[in-house]
CSV table of C-alpha atoms and ligand atoms in Angstrom, one decimal:
chain,number,residue,atom,x,y,z
A,1,MET,CA,138.0,126.5,64.1
A,2,LYS,CA,136.1,124.2,62.6
A,3,VAL,CA,134.9,120.5,62.3
A,4,TYR,CA,134.6,118.9,58.9
A,5,ILE,CA,132.7,115.4,58.9
A,6,ILE,CA,133.3,114.3,55.7
A,7,GLY,CA,132.1,111.2,53.5
A,8,ALA,CA,135.2,109.3,51.7
A,9,GLY,CA,133.3,107.3,49.9
A,10,PRO,CA,133.1,102.9,49.8
A,11,GLY,CA,136.7,102.6,49.5
A,12,ASP,CA,138.6,103.5,46.2
A,13,PRO,CA,140.4,106.8,46.9
A,14,LYS,CA,139.7,108.0,43.6
A,15,LEU,CA,135.8,108.2,44.6
A,16,LEU,CA,136.5,110.8,47.1
A,17,THR,CA,135.0,114.3,46.3
A,18,ILE,CA,137.6,117.1,45.5
A,19,ARG,CA,136.5,119.1,48.7
A,20,ALA,CA,137.2,115.8,50.6
A,21,ALA,CA,140.5,115.4,49.6
A,22,GLU,CA,141.5,119.0,50.3
A,23,LEU,CA,140.2,118.8,53.7
A,24,ILE,CA,141.7,115.8,54.9
A,25,SER,CA,145.4,116.8,53.2
A,26,SER,CA,145.1,120.3,54.8
A,27,CYS,CA,143.3,119.7,58.6
A,28,PRO,CA,146.1,119.8,61.4
A,29,VAL,CA,143.7,116.6,63.0
A,30,VAL,CA,142.3,113.6,61.2
A,31,LEU,CA,140.2,111.6,63.1
A,32,TYR,CA,138.4,108.8,61.2
A,33,THR,CA,136.9,105.7,61.6
A,34,GLY,CA,139.7,103.1,61.5
A,35,SER,CA,138.0,99.9,60.6
A,36,LEU,CA,136.3,101.1,57.3
A,37,VAL,CA,138.1,104.2,56.2
A,38,PRO,CA,141.0,103.2,53.6
A,39,ARG,CA,144.4,103.7,54.3
A,40,ASP,CA,145.3,105.4,50.9
A,41,VAL,CA,142.9,108.1,52.3
A,42,ILE,CA,144.4,108.5,55.3
A,43,ALA,CA,147.4,108.6,54.0
A,44,MET,CA,146.8,112.0,52.1
A,45,ALA,CA,146.9,113.5,55.7
A,46,ARG,CA,149.9,116.4,55.5
A,47,ALA,CA,153.1,115.0,57.7
A,48,ASP,CA,153.0,116.9,60.6
A,49,ALA,CA,148.9,116.0,61.4
A,50,ALA,CA,147.9,114.2,64.2
A,51,VAL,CA,146.2,110.9,62.6
A,52,ILE,CA,143.8,109.7,65.2
A,53,ASP,CA,141.5,106.0,64.7
A,54,SER,CA,138.2,106.4,66.4
A,55,SER,CA,137.3,102.8,65.8
A,56,GLY,CA,138.2,101.7,69.7
A,57,MET,CA,136.9,105.3,71.5
A,58,THR,CA,133.6,105.9,72.7
A,59,LEU,CA,131.6,108.9,72.1
A,60,ASP,CA,133.1,110.8,74.8
A,61,GLU,CA,136.6,110.3,73.8
A,62,ILE,CA,135.8,111.5,70.2
A,63,ILE,CA,134.7,114.9,71.7
A,64,GLU,CA,137.3,115.1,74.1
A,65,VAL,CA,139.4,115.2,70.7
A,66,ILE,CA,137.5,117.7,69.0
A,67,VAL,CA,137.3,119.4,71.9
A,68,ALA,CA,141.2,119.7,72.5
A,69,ALA,CA,141.0,120.8,69.0
A,70,ARG,CA,139.1,123.5,69.1
A,71,ASP,CA,141.2,124.5,72.5
A,72,ALA,CA,144.2,125.0,70.3
A,73,GLY,CA,142.5,126.3,67.6
A,74,GLN,CA,142.9,123.4,64.8
A,75,ASP,CA,140.2,122.3,62.1
A,76,VAL,CA,139.5,118.6,62.5
A,77,ALA,CA,138.9,116.3,59.5
A,78,ARG,CA,136.2,113.7,60.7
A,79,VAL,CA,136.6,111.3,58.4
A,80,HIS,CA,133.6,108.7,57.8
A,81,THR,CA,132.8,106.2,55.3
A,82,GLY,CA,130.6,106.1,52.6
A,83,ASP,CA,128.3,109.0,53.2
A,84,PRO,CA,128.2,110.3,56.4
A,85,LEU,CA,124.7,111.0,56.9
A,86,ILE,CA,123.6,107.2,56.1
A,87,PHE,CA,124.5,104.7,59.0
A,88,GLY,CA,127.0,107.1,59.9
A,89,SER,CA,126.1,107.6,63.5
A,90,THR,CA,127.0,111.6,63.2
A,91,ALA,CA,124.4,112.8,64.4
A,92,GLU,CA,125.1,112.0,68.2
A,93,GLN,CA,128.2,114.0,67.3
A,94,MET,CA,126.4,116.8,65.9
A,95,ARG,CA,124.3,116.8,68.8
A,96,ARG,CA,127.0,117.6,71.1
A,97,MET,CA,128.7,119.8,69.0
A,98,ASP,CA,125.9,121.9,69.0
A,99,ARG,CA,125.8,121.8,72.8
A,100,LEU,CA,129.2,122.6,72.9
A,101,GLY,CA,128.8,125.4,70.1
A,102,ILE,CA,131.8,124.2,68.0
A,103,GLU,CA,131.1,124.6,64.4
A,104,TYR,CA,131.0,122.2,61.7
A,105,GLU,CA,130.3,121.3,58.4
A,106,VAL,CA,129.2,118.1,56.3
A,107,VAL,CA,130.9,116.9,53.3
A,108,PRO,CA,128.8,114.4,51.5
A,109,GLY,CA,130.6,111.0,50.2
A,110,VAL,CA,129.7,108.4,47.7
A,111,SER,CA,127.8,105.8,49.4
A,112,SER,CA,128.1,102.4,49.6
A,113,PHE,CA,124.8,101.6,48.0
A,114,SER,CA,125.8,103.5,44.9
A,115,ALA,CA,129.1,102.2,44.9
A,116,ALA,CA,126.9,98.5,44.7
A,117,ALA,CA,124.8,99.6,42.2
A,118,ALA,CA,127.6,100.8,40.0
A,119,ALA,CA,129.5,97.9,40.4
A,120,LEU,CA,126.4,95.7,39.3
A,121,ARG,CA,125.7,97.9,36.6
A,122,ARG,CA,121.9,97.9,37.4
A,123,GLU,CA,119.7,101.3,38.0
A,124,LEU,CA,117.7,100.4,41.0
A,125,THR,CA,114.8,102.5,39.5
A,126,LEU,CA,113.3,101.5,36.5
A,127,PRO,CA,109.7,102.2,35.0
A,128,GLU,CA,106.7,100.1,35.9
A,129,LEU,CA,109.1,98.7,37.7
A,130,SER,CA,110.2,100.2,41.2
A,131,GLN,CA,110.3,103.7,41.6
A,132,THR,CA,111.4,103.1,45.2
A,133,VAL,CA,114.6,102.5,46.5
A,134,ILE,CA,114.5,101.7,50.5
A,135,LEU,CA,117.9,101.7,52.5
A,136,THR,CA,117.8,99.9,55.6
A,137,ARG,CA,119.2,97.3,57.6
A,138,ALA,CA,118.4,93.9,59.7
A,139,GLU,CA,117.1,94.0,63.1
A,140,GLY,CA,119.9,93.0,64.9
A,141,ARG,CA,121.5,94.6,68.4
A,142,THR,CA,119.8,98.5,67.1
A,143,PRO,CA,115.8,97.5,67.2
A,144,MET,CA,113.8,98.5,64.2
A,145,PRO,CA,111.4,101.2,65.0
A,146,GLU,CA,107.4,100.4,64.5
A,147,GLY,CA,106.7,99.6,61.0
A,148,GLU,CA,110.2,99.1,59.5
A,149,LYS,CA,110.5,95.3,60.0
A,150,LEU,CA,112.1,94.2,57.1
A,151,ARG,CA,108.2,92.3,56.7
A,152,ASP,CA,106.9,95.6,57.0
A,153,LEU,CA,108.9,97.3,54.3
A,154,ALA,CA,108.2,94.5,52.2
A,155,ARG,CA,105.0,95.1,51.5
A,156,HIS,CA,106.2,98.0,49.4
A,157,HIS,CA,108.2,95.5,46.9
A,158,ALA,CA,110.6,98.6,46.2
A,159,THR,CA,114.6,98.0,45.6
A,160,LEU,CA,116.1,97.4,49.0
A,161,ALA,CA,119.5,98.0,49.6
A,162,LEU,CA,120.9,96.6,53.0
A,163,PHE,CA,123.3,97.8,55.1
A,164,LEU,CA,125.3,96.4,58.2
A,165,SER,CA,123.1,92.6,57.6
A,166,ILE,CA,125.1,90.3,55.7
A,167,THR,CA,126.1,88.3,59.1
A,168,LEU,CA,121.4,88.0,59.3
A,169,LEU,CA,121.3,86.9,55.8
A,170,ARG,CA,119.0,83.8,56.6
A,171,GLU,CA,116.8,86.4,58.4
A,172,VAL,CA,116.9,88.8,55.7
A,173,CYS,CA,115.6,86.3,53.2
A,174,GLU,CA,113.3,84.5,55.3
A,175,SER,CA,111.2,88.0,56.1
A,176,LEU,CA,111.2,88.8,52.5
A,177,ILE,CA,110.4,85.6,50.5
A,178,PRO,CA,106.8,86.1,51.5
A,179,GLU,CA,106.4,89.2,49.7
A,180,TYR,CA,109.3,89.2,46.9
A,181,GLY,CA,109.5,85.6,46.3
A,182,ALA,CA,111.9,83.1,46.3
A,183,ASP,CA,113.1,83.7,42.9
A,184,CYS,CA,113.7,87.6,43.6
A,185,PRO,CA,116.9,88.6,42.7
A,186,VAL,CA,119.6,89.4,45.2
A,187,ALA,CA,122.5,91.2,45.2
A,188,VAL,CA,125.5,91.0,47.6
A,189,VAL,CA,128.5,93.1,47.0
A,190,TYR,CA,131.4,92.9,49.3
A,191,LYS,CA,134.0,95.6,49.7
A,192,ALA,CA,132.3,97.9,46.9
A,193,THR,CA,135.3,99.8,44.7
A,194,CYS,CA,138.4,98.4,46.9
A,195,PRO,CA,140.6,95.7,45.3
A,196,GLU,CA,139.2,93.1,47.0
A,197,GLN,CA,135.6,93.5,45.6
A,198,LYS,CA,133.1,90.7,45.2
A,199,ILE,CA,129.9,90.6,43.4
A,200,VAL,CA,127.3,87.1,44.6
A,201,LEU,CA,124.4,87.0,42.7
A,202,GLY,CA,121.3,84.5,43.4
A,203,THR,CA,118.0,84.8,44.5
A,204,LEU,CA,116.5,84.6,48.0
A,205,LYS,CA,116.3,81.0,48.1
A,206,ASP,CA,119.6,80.4,47.3
A,207,ILE,CA,122.1,83.7,48.1
A,208,LEU,CA,122.7,82.4,51.6
A,209,GLU,CA,124.7,79.3,50.2
A,210,ARG,CA,126.3,81.4,47.7
A,211,VAL,CA,127.3,83.9,50.0
A,212,ARG,CA,128.4,81.4,52.3
A,213,ARG,CA,130.7,79.2,49.6
A,214,ALA,CA,132.3,82.9,48.5
A,215,GLY,CA,133.2,83.2,52.1
A,216,ILE,CA,131.6,86.7,53.1
A,217,LYS,CA,131.1,87.4,56.2
A,218,THR,CA,131.4,91.5,56.4
A,219,GLN,CA,131.2,94.8,55.1
A,220,SER,CA,128.8,93.9,52.4
A,221,ILE,CA,125.8,95.6,50.5
A,222,ILE,CA,122.8,93.6,49.9
A,223,ILE,CA,120.5,94.3,47.3
A,224,VAL,CA,117.1,92.9,46.5
A,225,GLY,CA,114.7,93.5,43.7
A,226,ARG,CA,113.6,92.9,40.3
A,227,THR,CA,115.1,95.6,38.7
A,228,LEU,CA,118.7,93.5,39.0
A,229,THR,CA,117.3,91.5,36.3
A,230,ALA,CA,114.8,92.8,34.4
A,231,THR,CA,115.3,93.5,30.9
A,232,ASP,CA,111.6,93.9,29.2
A,233,PHE,CA,111.6,97.5,31.4
A,234,ALA,CA,109.6,100.3,29.6
A,235,ASP,CA,111.4,103.3,28.1
A,236,SER,CA,111.5,106.2,30.3
A,237,ARG,CA,109.6,109.1,29.0
A,238,LEU,CA,112.5,111.5,29.2
A,239,TYR,CA,113.7,110.5,26.1
A,240,ALA,CA,110.5,109.4,24.0
A,241,PRO,CA,110.2,111.2,20.6
A,242,ASP,CA,106.7,112.0,21.7
A,243,PHE,CA,107.7,113.9,25.3
A,244,SER,CA,108.6,117.6,25.4
A,245,HIS,CA,109.9,118.8,28.5
A,246,ARG,CA,111.6,122.0,29.5
A,247,PHE,CA,114.9,121.3,27.6
A,248,ARG,CA,113.4,119.7,24.6
A,249,ARG,CA,110.4,119.8,22.2
A,250,ALA,CA,108.6,116.8,21.0
A,251,LYS,CA,109.7,115.6,17.7
A,252,VAL,CA,106.4,113.4,17.0
A,253,LYS,CA,103.2,114.0,17.8
A,254,ALA,CA,101.9,111.8,21.0
A,255,GLY,CA,99.7,109.0,20.3
B,301,SAM,C1,128.5,102.1,59.1
B,301,SAM,S1,127.8,101.4,58.0
B,301,SAM,C2,128.5,102.9,57.0
B,301,SAM,C3,127.6,103.0,55.6
B,301,SAM,C4,128.4,104.0,55.2
B,301,SAM,N1,128.1,105.8,56.0
B,301,SAM,C5,127.8,104.6,53.7
B,301,SAM,O1,127.1,105.4,53.2
B,301,SAM,O2,128.1,103.7,53.1
B,301,SAM,C6,128.4,99.9,57.5
B,301,SAM,C7,128.5,99.1,56.5
B,301,SAM,O3,128.1,100.0,55.2
B,301,SAM,C8,128.4,99.1,54.2
B,301,SAM,N2,129.4,99.1,53.5
B,301,SAM,C9,130.1,100.5,53.7
B,301,SAM,N3,131.4,100.3,52.7
B,301,SAM,C10,131.4,99.4,51.7
B,301,SAM,C11,131.7,99.0,50.5
B,301,SAM,N4,132.8,99.3,50.3
B,301,SAM,N5,131.5,97.7,50.2
B,301,SAM,C12,130.1,97.4,50.7
B,301,SAM,N6,129.5,97.8,51.6
B,301,SAM,C13,130.2,99.1,52.3
B,301,SAM,C14,128.2,98.0,54.6
B,301,SAM,O4,127.1,97.4,54.7
B,301,SAM,C15,129.2,98.0,56.7
B,301,SAM,O5,128.3,97.2,57.3
């Protein structure tokens, strides 16, 4: 018996990995984070599978389902949205399973921040502009550790991808303006890859009003940084004609 902690991706069932699809359609128990995993993904479960929505459960209740499956010798597909190891609350489940001696495996998924970047068709890392992406959130009921408040992270001027923060957009903008500038580009991607997907573009100064007008209140990724609009960035060295690497010799001399 094994528990498969599966990333279901951002919404579009076609973005499931083949491994995720195989496991969801073969495990006798499918335990999914109901509020976020799309119905089409869960519809892949076999007809006789026990399909259980964990959105109303406590951690103890989730573990009870897993223990019951273990006692019955049944594999469990534990399905999470996006990638299960990013803001997935999966570490606490793995810790319980370690203590109980229950075997598990993690199947990665397409995270919503990747899906948002794809929807925007923007590379989040550009030569000389930003070579760092910070995956984070605004401080809400979950306190941020020392040194990780948005004002601290802003000092890096890196590209930011904010999860779980759309209701705190005002605070996000206020925290970032001192370092990024009021004209810094911001994109909000609501329900990336889903039929309801919406994209709102703006700056730290006006995004709040634009998002309000678009009626977006939940399930969004906020991306902040100059990579969103830059066009005058340097070409990468990777494809430069005077640059050699393991798979290609330079075609012209450097200089
Ligand atoms: C509990 S976290 C889970 C993140 C997930 N593990 C991932 O890798 O995308 C939920 C947050 O992820 C973001 N999110 C999840 N799916 C999304 C989607 N399709 N479009 C935009 N944001 C999404 C939102 O910020 C949402 O509040």
